[in-house]
mmCIF file of C-alpha atoms in Angstrom:
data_model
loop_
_atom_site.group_PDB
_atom_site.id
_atom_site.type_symbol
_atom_site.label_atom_id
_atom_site.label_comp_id
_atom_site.label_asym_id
_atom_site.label_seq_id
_atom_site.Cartn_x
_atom_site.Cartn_y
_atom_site.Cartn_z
ATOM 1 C CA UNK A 1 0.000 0.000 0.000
ATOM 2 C CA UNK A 2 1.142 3.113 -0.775
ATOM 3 C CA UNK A 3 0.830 6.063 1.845
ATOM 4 C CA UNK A 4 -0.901 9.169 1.222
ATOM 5 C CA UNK A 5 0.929 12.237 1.774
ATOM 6 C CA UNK A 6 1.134 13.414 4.938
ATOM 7 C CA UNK A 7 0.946 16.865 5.702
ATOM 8 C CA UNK A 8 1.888 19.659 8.722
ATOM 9 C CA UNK A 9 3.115 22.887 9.230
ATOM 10 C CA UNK A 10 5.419 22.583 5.938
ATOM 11 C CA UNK A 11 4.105 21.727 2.556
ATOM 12 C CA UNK A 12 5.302 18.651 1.334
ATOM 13 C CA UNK A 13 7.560 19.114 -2.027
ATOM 14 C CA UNK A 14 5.391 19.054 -5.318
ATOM 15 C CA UNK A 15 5.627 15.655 -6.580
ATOM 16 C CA UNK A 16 3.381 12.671 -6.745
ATOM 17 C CA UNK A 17 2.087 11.084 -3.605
ATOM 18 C CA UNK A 18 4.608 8.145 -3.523
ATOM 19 C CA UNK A 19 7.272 10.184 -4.459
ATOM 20 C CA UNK A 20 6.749 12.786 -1.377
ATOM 21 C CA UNK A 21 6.189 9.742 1.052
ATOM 22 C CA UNK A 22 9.531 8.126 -0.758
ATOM 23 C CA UNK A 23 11.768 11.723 0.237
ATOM 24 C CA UNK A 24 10.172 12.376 3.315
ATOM 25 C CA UNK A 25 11.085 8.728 4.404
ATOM 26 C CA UNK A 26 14.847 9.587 3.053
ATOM 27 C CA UNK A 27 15.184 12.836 4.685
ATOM 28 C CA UNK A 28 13.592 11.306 8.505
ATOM 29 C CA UNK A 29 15.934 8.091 7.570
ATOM 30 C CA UNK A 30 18.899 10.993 6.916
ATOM 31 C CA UNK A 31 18.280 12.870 10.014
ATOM 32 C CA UNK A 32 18.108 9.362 12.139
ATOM 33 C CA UNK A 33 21.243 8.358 10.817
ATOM 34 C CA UNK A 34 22.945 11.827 12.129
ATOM 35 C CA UNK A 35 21.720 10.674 16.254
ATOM 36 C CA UNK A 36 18.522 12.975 16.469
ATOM 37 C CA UNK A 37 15.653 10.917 18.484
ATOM 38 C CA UNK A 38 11.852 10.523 16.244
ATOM 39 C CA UNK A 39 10.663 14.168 17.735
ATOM 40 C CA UNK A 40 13.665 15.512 16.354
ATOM 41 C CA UNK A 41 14.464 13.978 13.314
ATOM 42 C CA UNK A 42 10.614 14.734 12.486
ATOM 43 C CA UNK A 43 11.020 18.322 13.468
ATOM 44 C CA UNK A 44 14.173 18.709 11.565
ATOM 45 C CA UNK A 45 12.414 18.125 8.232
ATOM 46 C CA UNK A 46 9.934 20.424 9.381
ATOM 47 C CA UNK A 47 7.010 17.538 10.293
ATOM 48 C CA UNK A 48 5.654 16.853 13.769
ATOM 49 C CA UNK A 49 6.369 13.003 14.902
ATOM 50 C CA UNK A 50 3.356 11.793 13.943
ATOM 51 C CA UNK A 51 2.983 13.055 10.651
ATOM 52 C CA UNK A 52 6.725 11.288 10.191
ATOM 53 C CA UNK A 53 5.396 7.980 11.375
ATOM 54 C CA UNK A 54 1.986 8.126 9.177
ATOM 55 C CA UNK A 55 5.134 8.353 6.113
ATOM 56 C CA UNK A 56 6.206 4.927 6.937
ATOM 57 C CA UNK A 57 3.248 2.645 6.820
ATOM 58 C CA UNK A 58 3.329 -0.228 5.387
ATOM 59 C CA UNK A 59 6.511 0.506 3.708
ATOM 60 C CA UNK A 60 8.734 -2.422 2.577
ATOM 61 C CA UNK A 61 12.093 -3.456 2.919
ATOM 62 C CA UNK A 62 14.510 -3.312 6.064
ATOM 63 C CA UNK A 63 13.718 0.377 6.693
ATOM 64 C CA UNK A 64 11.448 1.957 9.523
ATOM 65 C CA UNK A 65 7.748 0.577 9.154
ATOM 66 C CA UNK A 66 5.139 1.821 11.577
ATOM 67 C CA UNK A 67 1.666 -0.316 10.781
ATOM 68 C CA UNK A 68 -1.856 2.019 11.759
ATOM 69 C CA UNK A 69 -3.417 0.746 15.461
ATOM 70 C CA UNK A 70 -7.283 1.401 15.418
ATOM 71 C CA UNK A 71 -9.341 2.056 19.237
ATOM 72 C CA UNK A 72 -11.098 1.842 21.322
ATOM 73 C CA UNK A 73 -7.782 2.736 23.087
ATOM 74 C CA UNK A 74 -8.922 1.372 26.555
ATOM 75 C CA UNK A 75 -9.829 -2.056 24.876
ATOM 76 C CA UNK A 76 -5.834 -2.188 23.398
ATOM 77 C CA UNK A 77 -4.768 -0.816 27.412
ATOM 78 C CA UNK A 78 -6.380 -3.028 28.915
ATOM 79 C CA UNK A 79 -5.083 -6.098 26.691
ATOM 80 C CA UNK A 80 -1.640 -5.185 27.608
ATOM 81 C CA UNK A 81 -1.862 -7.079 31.133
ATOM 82 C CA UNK A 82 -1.064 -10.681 29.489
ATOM 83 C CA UNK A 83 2.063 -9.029 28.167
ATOM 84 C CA UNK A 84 3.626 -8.350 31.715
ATOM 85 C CA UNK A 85 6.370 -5.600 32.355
ATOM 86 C CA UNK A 86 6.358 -2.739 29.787
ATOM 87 C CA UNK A 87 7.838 0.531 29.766
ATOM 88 C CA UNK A 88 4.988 3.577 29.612
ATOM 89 C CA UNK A 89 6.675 6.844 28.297
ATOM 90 C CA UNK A 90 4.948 10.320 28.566
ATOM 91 C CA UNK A 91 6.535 13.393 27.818
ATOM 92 C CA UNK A 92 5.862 17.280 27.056
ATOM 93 C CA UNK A 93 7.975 19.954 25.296
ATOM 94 C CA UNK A 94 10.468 19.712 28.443
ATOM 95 C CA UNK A 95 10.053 16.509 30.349
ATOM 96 C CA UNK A 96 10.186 12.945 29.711
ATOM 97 C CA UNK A 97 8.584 10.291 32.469
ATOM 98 C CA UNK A 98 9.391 6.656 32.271
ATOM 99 C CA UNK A 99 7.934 4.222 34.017
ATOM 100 C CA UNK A 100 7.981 0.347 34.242
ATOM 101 C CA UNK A 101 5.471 -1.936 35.953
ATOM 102 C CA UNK A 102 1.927 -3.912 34.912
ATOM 103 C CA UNK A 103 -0.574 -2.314 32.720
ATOM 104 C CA UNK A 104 -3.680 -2.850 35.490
ATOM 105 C CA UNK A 105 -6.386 -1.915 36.344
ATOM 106 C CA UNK A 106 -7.549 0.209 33.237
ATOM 107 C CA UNK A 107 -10.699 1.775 33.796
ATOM 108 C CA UNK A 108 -12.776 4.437 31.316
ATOM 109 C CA UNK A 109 -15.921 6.751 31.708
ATOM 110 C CA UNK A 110 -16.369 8.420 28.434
ATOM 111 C CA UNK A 111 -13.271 9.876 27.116
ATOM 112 C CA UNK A 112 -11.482 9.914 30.823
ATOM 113 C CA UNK A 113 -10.006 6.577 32.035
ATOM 114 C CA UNK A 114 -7.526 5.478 34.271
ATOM 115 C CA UNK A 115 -4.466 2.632 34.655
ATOM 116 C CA UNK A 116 -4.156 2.495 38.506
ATOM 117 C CA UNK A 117 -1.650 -0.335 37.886
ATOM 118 C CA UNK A 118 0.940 -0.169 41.118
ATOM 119 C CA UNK A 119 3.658 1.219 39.126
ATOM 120 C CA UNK A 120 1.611 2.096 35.781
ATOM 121 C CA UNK A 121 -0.167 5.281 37.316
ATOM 122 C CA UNK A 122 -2.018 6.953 34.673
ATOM 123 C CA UNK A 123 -4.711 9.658 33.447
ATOM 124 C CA UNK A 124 -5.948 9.051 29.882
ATOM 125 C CA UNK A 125 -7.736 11.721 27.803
ATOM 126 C CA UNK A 126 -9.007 9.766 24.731
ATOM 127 C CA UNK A 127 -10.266 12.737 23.229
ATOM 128 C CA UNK A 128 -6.878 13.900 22.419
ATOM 129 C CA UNK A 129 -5.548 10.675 20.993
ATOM 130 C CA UNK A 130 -5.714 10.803 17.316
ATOM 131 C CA UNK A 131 -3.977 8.243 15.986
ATOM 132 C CA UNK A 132 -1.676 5.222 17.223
ATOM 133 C CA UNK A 133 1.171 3.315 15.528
ATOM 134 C CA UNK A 134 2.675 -0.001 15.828
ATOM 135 C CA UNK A 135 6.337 1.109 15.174
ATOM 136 C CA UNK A 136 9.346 -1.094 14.048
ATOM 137 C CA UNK A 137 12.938 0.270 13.391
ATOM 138 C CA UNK A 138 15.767 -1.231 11.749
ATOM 139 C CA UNK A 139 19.396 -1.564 13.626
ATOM 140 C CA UNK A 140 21.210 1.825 13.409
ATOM 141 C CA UNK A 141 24.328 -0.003 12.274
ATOM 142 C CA UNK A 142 24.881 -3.440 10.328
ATOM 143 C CA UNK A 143 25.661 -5.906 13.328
ATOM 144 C CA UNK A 144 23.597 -4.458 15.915
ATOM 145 C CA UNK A 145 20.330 -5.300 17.542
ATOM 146 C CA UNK A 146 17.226 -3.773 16.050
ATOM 147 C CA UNK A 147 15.290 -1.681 18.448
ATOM 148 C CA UNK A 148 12.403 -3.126 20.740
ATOM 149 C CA UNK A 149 8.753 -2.555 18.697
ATOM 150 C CA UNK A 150 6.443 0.242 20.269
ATOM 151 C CA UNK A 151 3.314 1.424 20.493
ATOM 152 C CA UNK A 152 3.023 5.245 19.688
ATOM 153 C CA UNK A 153 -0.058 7.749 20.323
ATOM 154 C CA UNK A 154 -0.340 11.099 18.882
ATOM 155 C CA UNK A 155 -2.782 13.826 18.964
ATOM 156 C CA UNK A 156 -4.508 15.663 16.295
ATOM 157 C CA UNK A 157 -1.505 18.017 15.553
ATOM 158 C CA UNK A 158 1.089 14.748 15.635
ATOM 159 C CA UNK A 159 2.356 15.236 19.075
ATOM 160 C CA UNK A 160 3.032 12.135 21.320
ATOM 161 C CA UNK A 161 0.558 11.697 24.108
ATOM 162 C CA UNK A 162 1.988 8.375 25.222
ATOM 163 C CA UNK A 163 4.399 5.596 24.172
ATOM 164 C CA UNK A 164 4.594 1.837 25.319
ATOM 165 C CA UNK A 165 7.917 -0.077 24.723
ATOM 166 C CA UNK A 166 8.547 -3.870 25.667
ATOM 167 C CA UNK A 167 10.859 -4.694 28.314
ATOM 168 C CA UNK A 168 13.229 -7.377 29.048
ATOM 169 C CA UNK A 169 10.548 -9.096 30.868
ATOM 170 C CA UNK A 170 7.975 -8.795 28.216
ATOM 171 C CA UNK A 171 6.175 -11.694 27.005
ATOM 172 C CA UNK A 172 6.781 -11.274 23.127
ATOM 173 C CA UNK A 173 3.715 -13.440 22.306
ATOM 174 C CA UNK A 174 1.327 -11.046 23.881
ATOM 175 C CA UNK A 175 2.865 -8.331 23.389
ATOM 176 C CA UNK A 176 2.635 -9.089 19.185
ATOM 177 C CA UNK A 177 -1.057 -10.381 19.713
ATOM 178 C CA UNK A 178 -1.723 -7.062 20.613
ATOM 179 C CA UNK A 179 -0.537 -5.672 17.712
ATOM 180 C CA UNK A 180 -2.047 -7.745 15.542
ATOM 181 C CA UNK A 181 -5.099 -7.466 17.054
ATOM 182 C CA UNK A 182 -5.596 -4.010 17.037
ATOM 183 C CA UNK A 183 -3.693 -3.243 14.113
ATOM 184 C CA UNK A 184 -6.101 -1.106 11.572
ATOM 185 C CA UNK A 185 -6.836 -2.674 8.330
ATOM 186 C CA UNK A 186 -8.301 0.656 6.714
ATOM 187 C CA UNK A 187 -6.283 1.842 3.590
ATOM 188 C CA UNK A 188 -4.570 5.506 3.626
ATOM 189 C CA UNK A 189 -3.316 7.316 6.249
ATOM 190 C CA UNK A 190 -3.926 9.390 9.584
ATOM 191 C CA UNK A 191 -4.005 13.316 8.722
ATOM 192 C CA UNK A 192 -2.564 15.724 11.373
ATOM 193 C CA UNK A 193 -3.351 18.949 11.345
ATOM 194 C CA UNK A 194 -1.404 22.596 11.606
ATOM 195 C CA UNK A 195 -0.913 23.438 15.267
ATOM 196 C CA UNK A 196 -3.637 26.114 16.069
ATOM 197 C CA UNK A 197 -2.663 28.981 18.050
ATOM 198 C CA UNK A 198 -3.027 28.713 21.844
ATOM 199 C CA UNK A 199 -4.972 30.989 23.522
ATOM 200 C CA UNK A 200 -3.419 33.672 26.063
ATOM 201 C CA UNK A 201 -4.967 33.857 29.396
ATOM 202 C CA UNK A 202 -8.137 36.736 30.067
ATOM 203 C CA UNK A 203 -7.116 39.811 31.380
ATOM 204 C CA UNK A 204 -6.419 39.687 35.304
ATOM 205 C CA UNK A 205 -8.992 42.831 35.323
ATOM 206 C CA UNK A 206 -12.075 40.305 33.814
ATOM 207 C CA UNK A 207 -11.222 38.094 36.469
ATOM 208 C CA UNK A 208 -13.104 38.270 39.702
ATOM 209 C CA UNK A 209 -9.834 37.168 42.062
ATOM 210 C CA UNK A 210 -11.861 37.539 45.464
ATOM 211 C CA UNK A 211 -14.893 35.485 44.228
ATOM 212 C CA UNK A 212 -11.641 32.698 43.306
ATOM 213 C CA UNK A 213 -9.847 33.276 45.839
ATOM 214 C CA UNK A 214 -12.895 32.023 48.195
ATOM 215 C CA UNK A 215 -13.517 29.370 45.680
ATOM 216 C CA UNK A 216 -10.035 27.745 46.489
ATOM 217 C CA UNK A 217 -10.199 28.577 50.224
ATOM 218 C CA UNK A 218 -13.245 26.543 50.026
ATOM 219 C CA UNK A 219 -11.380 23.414 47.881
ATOM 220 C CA UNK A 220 -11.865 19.614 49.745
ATOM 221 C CA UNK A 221 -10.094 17.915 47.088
ATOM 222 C CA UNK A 222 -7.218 18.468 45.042
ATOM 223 C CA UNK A 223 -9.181 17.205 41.975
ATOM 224 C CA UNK A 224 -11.457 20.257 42.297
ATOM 225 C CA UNK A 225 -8.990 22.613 41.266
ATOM 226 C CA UNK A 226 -9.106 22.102 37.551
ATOM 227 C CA UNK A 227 -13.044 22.850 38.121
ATOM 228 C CA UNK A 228 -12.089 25.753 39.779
ATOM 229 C CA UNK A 229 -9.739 27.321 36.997
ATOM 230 C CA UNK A 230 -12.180 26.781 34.270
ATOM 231 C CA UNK A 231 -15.676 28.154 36.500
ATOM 232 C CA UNK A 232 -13.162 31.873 36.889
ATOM 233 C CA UNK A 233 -11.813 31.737 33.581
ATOM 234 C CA UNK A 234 -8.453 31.537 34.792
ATOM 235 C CA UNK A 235 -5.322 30.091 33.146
ATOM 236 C CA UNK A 236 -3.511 27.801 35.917
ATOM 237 C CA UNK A 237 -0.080 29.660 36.008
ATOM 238 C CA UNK A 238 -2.304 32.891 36.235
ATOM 239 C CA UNK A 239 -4.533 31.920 39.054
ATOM 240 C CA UNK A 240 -1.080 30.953 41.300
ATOM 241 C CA UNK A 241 0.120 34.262 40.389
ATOM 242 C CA UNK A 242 -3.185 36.193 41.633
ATOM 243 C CA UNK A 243 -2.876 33.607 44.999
ATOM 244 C CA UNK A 244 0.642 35.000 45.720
ATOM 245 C CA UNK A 245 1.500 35.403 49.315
ATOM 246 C CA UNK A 246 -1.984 33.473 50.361
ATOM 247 C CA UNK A 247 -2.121 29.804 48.492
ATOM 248 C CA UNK A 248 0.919 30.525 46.154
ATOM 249 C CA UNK A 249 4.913 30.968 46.758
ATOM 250 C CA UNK A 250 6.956 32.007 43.665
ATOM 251 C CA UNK A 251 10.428 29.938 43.752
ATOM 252 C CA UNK A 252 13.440 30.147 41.283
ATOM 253 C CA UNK A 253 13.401 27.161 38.684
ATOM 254 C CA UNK A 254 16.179 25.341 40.256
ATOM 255 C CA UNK A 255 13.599 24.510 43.006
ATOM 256 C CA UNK A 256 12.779 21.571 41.384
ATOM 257 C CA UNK A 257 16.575 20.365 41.532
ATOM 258 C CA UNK A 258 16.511 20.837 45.238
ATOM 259 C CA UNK A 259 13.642 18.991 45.511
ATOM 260 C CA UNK A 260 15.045 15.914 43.449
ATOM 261 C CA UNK A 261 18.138 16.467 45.174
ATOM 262 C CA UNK A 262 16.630 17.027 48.823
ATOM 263 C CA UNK A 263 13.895 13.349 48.355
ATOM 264 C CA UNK A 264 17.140 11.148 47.110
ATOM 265 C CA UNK A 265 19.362 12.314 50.141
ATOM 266 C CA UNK A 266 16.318 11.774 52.643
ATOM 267 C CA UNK A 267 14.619 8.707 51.091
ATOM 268 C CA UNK A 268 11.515 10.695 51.303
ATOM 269 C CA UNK A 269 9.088 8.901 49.000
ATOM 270 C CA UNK A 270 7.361 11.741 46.681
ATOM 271 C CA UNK A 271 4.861 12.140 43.504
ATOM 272 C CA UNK A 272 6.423 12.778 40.160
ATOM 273 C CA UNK A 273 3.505 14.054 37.510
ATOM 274 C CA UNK A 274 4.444 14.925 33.721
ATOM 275 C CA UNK A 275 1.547 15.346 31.241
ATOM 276 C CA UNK A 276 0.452 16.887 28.516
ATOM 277 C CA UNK A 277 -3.437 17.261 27.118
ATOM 278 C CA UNK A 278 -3.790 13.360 26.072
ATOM 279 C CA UNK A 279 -1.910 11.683 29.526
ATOM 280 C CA UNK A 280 -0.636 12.108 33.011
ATOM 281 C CA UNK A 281 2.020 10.059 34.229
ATOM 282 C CA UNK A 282 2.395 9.616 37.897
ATOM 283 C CA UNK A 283 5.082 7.916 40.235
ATOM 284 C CA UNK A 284 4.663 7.692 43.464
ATOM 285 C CA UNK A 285 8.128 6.307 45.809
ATOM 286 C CA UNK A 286 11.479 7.280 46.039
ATOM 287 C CA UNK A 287 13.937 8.380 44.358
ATOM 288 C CA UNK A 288 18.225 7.608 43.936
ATOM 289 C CA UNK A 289 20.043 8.435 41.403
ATOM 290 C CA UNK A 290 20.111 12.388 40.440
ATOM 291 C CA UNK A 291 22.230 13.204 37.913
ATOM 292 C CA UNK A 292 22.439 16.526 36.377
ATOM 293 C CA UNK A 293 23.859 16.293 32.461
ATOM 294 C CA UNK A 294 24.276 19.503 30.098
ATOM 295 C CA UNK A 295 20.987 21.195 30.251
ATOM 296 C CA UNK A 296 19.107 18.344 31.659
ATOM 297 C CA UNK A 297 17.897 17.174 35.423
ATOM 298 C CA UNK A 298 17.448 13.280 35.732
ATOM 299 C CA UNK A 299 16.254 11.039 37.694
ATOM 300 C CA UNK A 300 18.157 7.360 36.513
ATOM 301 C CA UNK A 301 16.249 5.196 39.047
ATOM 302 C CA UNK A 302 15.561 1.324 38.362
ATOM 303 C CA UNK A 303 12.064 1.232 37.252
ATOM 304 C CA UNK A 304 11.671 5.092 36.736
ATOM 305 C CA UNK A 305 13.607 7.978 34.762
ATOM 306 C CA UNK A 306 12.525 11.243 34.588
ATOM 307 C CA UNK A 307 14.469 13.619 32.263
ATOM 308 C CA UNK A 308 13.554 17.693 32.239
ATOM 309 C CA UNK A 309 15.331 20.212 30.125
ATOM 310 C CA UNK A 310 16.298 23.024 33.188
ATOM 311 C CA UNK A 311 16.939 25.590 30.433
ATOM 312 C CA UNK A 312 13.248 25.467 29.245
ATOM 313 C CA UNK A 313 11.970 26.330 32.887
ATOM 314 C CA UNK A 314 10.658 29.910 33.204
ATOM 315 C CA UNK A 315 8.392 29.384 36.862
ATOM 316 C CA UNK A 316 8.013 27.748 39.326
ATOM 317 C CA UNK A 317 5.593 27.754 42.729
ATOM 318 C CA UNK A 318 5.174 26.278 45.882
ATOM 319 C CA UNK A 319 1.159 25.837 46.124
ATOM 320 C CA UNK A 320 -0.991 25.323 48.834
ATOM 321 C CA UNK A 321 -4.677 24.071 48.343
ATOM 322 C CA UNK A 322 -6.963 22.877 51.363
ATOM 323 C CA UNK A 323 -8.411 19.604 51.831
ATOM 324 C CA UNK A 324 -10.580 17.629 53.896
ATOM 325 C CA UNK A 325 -7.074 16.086 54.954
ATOM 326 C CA UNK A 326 -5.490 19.126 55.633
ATOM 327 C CA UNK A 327 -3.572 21.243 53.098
ATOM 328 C CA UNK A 328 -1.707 19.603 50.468
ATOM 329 C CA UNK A 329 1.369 21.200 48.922
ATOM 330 C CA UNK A 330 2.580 21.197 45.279
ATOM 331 C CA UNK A 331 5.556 22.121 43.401
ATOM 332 C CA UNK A 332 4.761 23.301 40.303
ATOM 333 C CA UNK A 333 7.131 24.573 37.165
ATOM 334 C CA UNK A 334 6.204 25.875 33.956
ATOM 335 C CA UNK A 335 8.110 26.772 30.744
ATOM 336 C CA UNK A 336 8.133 30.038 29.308
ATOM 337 C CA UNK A 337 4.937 29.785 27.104
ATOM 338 C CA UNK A 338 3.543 29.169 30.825
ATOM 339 C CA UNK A 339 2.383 25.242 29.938
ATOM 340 C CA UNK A 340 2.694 23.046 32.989
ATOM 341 C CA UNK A 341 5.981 21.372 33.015
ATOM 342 C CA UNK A 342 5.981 18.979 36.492
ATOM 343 C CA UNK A 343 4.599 18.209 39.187
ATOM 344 C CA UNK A 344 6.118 16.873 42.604
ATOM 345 C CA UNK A 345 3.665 15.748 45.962
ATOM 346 C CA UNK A 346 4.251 13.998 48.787
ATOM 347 C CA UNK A 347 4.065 10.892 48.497
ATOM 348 C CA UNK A 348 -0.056 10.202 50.103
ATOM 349 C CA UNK A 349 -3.421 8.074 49.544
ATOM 350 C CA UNK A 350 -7.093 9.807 50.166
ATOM 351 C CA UNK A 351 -8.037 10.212 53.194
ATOM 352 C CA UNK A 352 -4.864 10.444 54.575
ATOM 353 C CA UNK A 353 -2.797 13.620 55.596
ATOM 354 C CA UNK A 354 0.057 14.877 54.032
ATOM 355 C CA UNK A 355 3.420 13.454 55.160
ATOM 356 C CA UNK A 356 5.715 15.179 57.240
ATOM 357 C CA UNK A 357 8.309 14.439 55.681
ATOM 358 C CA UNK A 358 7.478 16.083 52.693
ATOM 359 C CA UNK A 359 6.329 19.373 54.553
ATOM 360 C CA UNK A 360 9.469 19.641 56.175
ATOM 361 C CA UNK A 361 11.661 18.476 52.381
ATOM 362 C CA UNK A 362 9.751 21.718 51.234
ATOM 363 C CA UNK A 363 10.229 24.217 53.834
ATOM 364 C CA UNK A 364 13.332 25.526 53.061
ATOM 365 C CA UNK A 365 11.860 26.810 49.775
ATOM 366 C CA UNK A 366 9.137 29.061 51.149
ATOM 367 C CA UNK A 367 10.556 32.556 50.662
ATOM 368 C CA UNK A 368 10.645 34.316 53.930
ATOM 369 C CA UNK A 369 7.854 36.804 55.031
#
């Protein structure tokens, strides 16, 4: 079969369909060969990742074939189980998370569902996965092991909302029945579209900040915040800024360094969150090894990695928001177009308070009165 083109921000050149696929394959294959990662490679011929992928399917010979994956998403989640340890990646524009464990536990109302796996902690937003891709590379050098198969999710725009990769543990045999299974038999390919402009936040004048401000005084769960942003019309980075000095501390970026830094030398167990608008990714434990390299903070813990580009970081806060278990704290970071970055918690269940240990890991960053 051959691909249709696939379009994105840049026109494709103007030659016939196969031909277009045939040089954007060439030019991705070029740019893989020179050590750039998928995102990169993609974005260095001007296409977003998934737009890259949807170039390679069903393409023959010993290059890079991806093969179209059809939904329900939370039927192909939840058949993962049989398959045993896998590794879930989720990442944004500065942050990769990495976890290992169990695919359990996979639950769905509507377009929301859940993994609640005991490693595999996740919040799924099916109404921002677009497309999905069984992917298969070839060795980067003659003599070397190809690269594990994985399963690859994009939004409408060609992003990556979540990856799956097999493990050492994996049991091949499920692991390719679920491929199989779910792989989509429909001819042509997934379109992506042009990234639409994001809107900027209302003005802080439209905003009525003591009517909010008594809305989150008045919070019992942390879930209810979200709620509570989009009932004021307030972006989340704005609203902490309009809370400063009452629910909100502003901290320098390196706070979430410290933080790393500060839970590894303690043994404090924490909660690591990285999203973007299709998934969350949470771990909840420890962490070990914190390694800072060039421009990047990692975490290079069996089991979990987190990787966030520090020079991308333009804010971060300490935030406050009460609960029915007493206050729970955050550390929040953005990047400089103000999109939520991380998030680190204590380490805590429902209905319990929040640790100690984490109030007093934190304390040192609240700014003094």
């Amino acid at each position: 079969m051959t691909p249709s083109p696939v379009t994105d921000t840049f026109p494709l050149p103007p030659v016939d369909d196969g031909a277009a696929a045939a040089l954007l394959r060439a030019r991705f294959a070029e740019a893989r060969a020179g050590g750039l990662r998928h995102k990169d490679a993609a974005e260095s011929i001007g296409l977003r990742e998934g737009a890259a992928l949807a170039a390679h399917l069903g393409t023959p010979g010993a290059g890079l074939r991806t093969v179209r994956l059809r939904g329900p998403w939370i039927d192909l989640l939840r058949h993962l189980e049989p398959c045993g340890p896998l590794m879930a990646l989720t990442r944004n524009g500065a942050a990769v998370h990495e976890k290992t464990g169990v695919y359990r536990a996979l639950s769905a109302h509507g377009a929301v569902g859940l993994a609640l796996g005991e490693e595999i902690d996740l919040r799924l937003f099916f109404s921002h996965w677009h497309a999905g891709f069984a992917v298969y590379e070839p060795p980067a050098a003659p003599g070397e092991p190809a690269p594990l198969p994985s399963l690859q999710f994009f939004d409408a725009e060609g992003v990556a909302v979540h990856k799956i990769h097999p493990r050492p543990g994996t049991d091949a045999t499920a692991w390719r029945a679920v491929a199989e299974d779910f792989a989509d038999t429909r001819p042509g390919a997934p379109h992506f579209a042009a990234p639409a402009p994001a809107p900027g936040p209302r003005p802080d004048e439209a905003i009525d900040v003591a009517a909010f401000a008594d809305g989150w005084a008045a919070l019992r769960d942390t879930h209810a915040f979200f709620g509570l942003l989009k009932q004021h019309g307030v972006d989340r980075q704005q609203g902490l800024r309009l809370m400063e000095g009452r629910f909100t501390r502003r901290l320098p970026t390196s706070a979430l360094r410290r933080v790393l830094q500060a839970a590894a030398s303690d043994g404090t167990p924490i909660m690591v969150f990285v999203g973007n608008p299709g998934c969350i990714q949470i771990h909840t434990g420890p962490v070990h090894r914190v390694e800072p390299l060039g421009p990047w903070i990692n975490v290079l813990d069996p089991g979990f990695n987190l990787h966030v580009r520090e020079d991308t970081l333009a804010a971060a806060w300490l935030v406050e928001k009460p609960t029915d278990d007493g206050t729970v704290t955050a550390l929040e970071v953005f990047d400089a177009q103000a999109r939520l970055v991380v998030q680190c918690f204590g380490a805590r269940k429902p209905g319990r308070p929040e640790d100690d240990a984490w109030r007093a890991l934190v304390a040192p960053l609240r700014p003094a009165r």
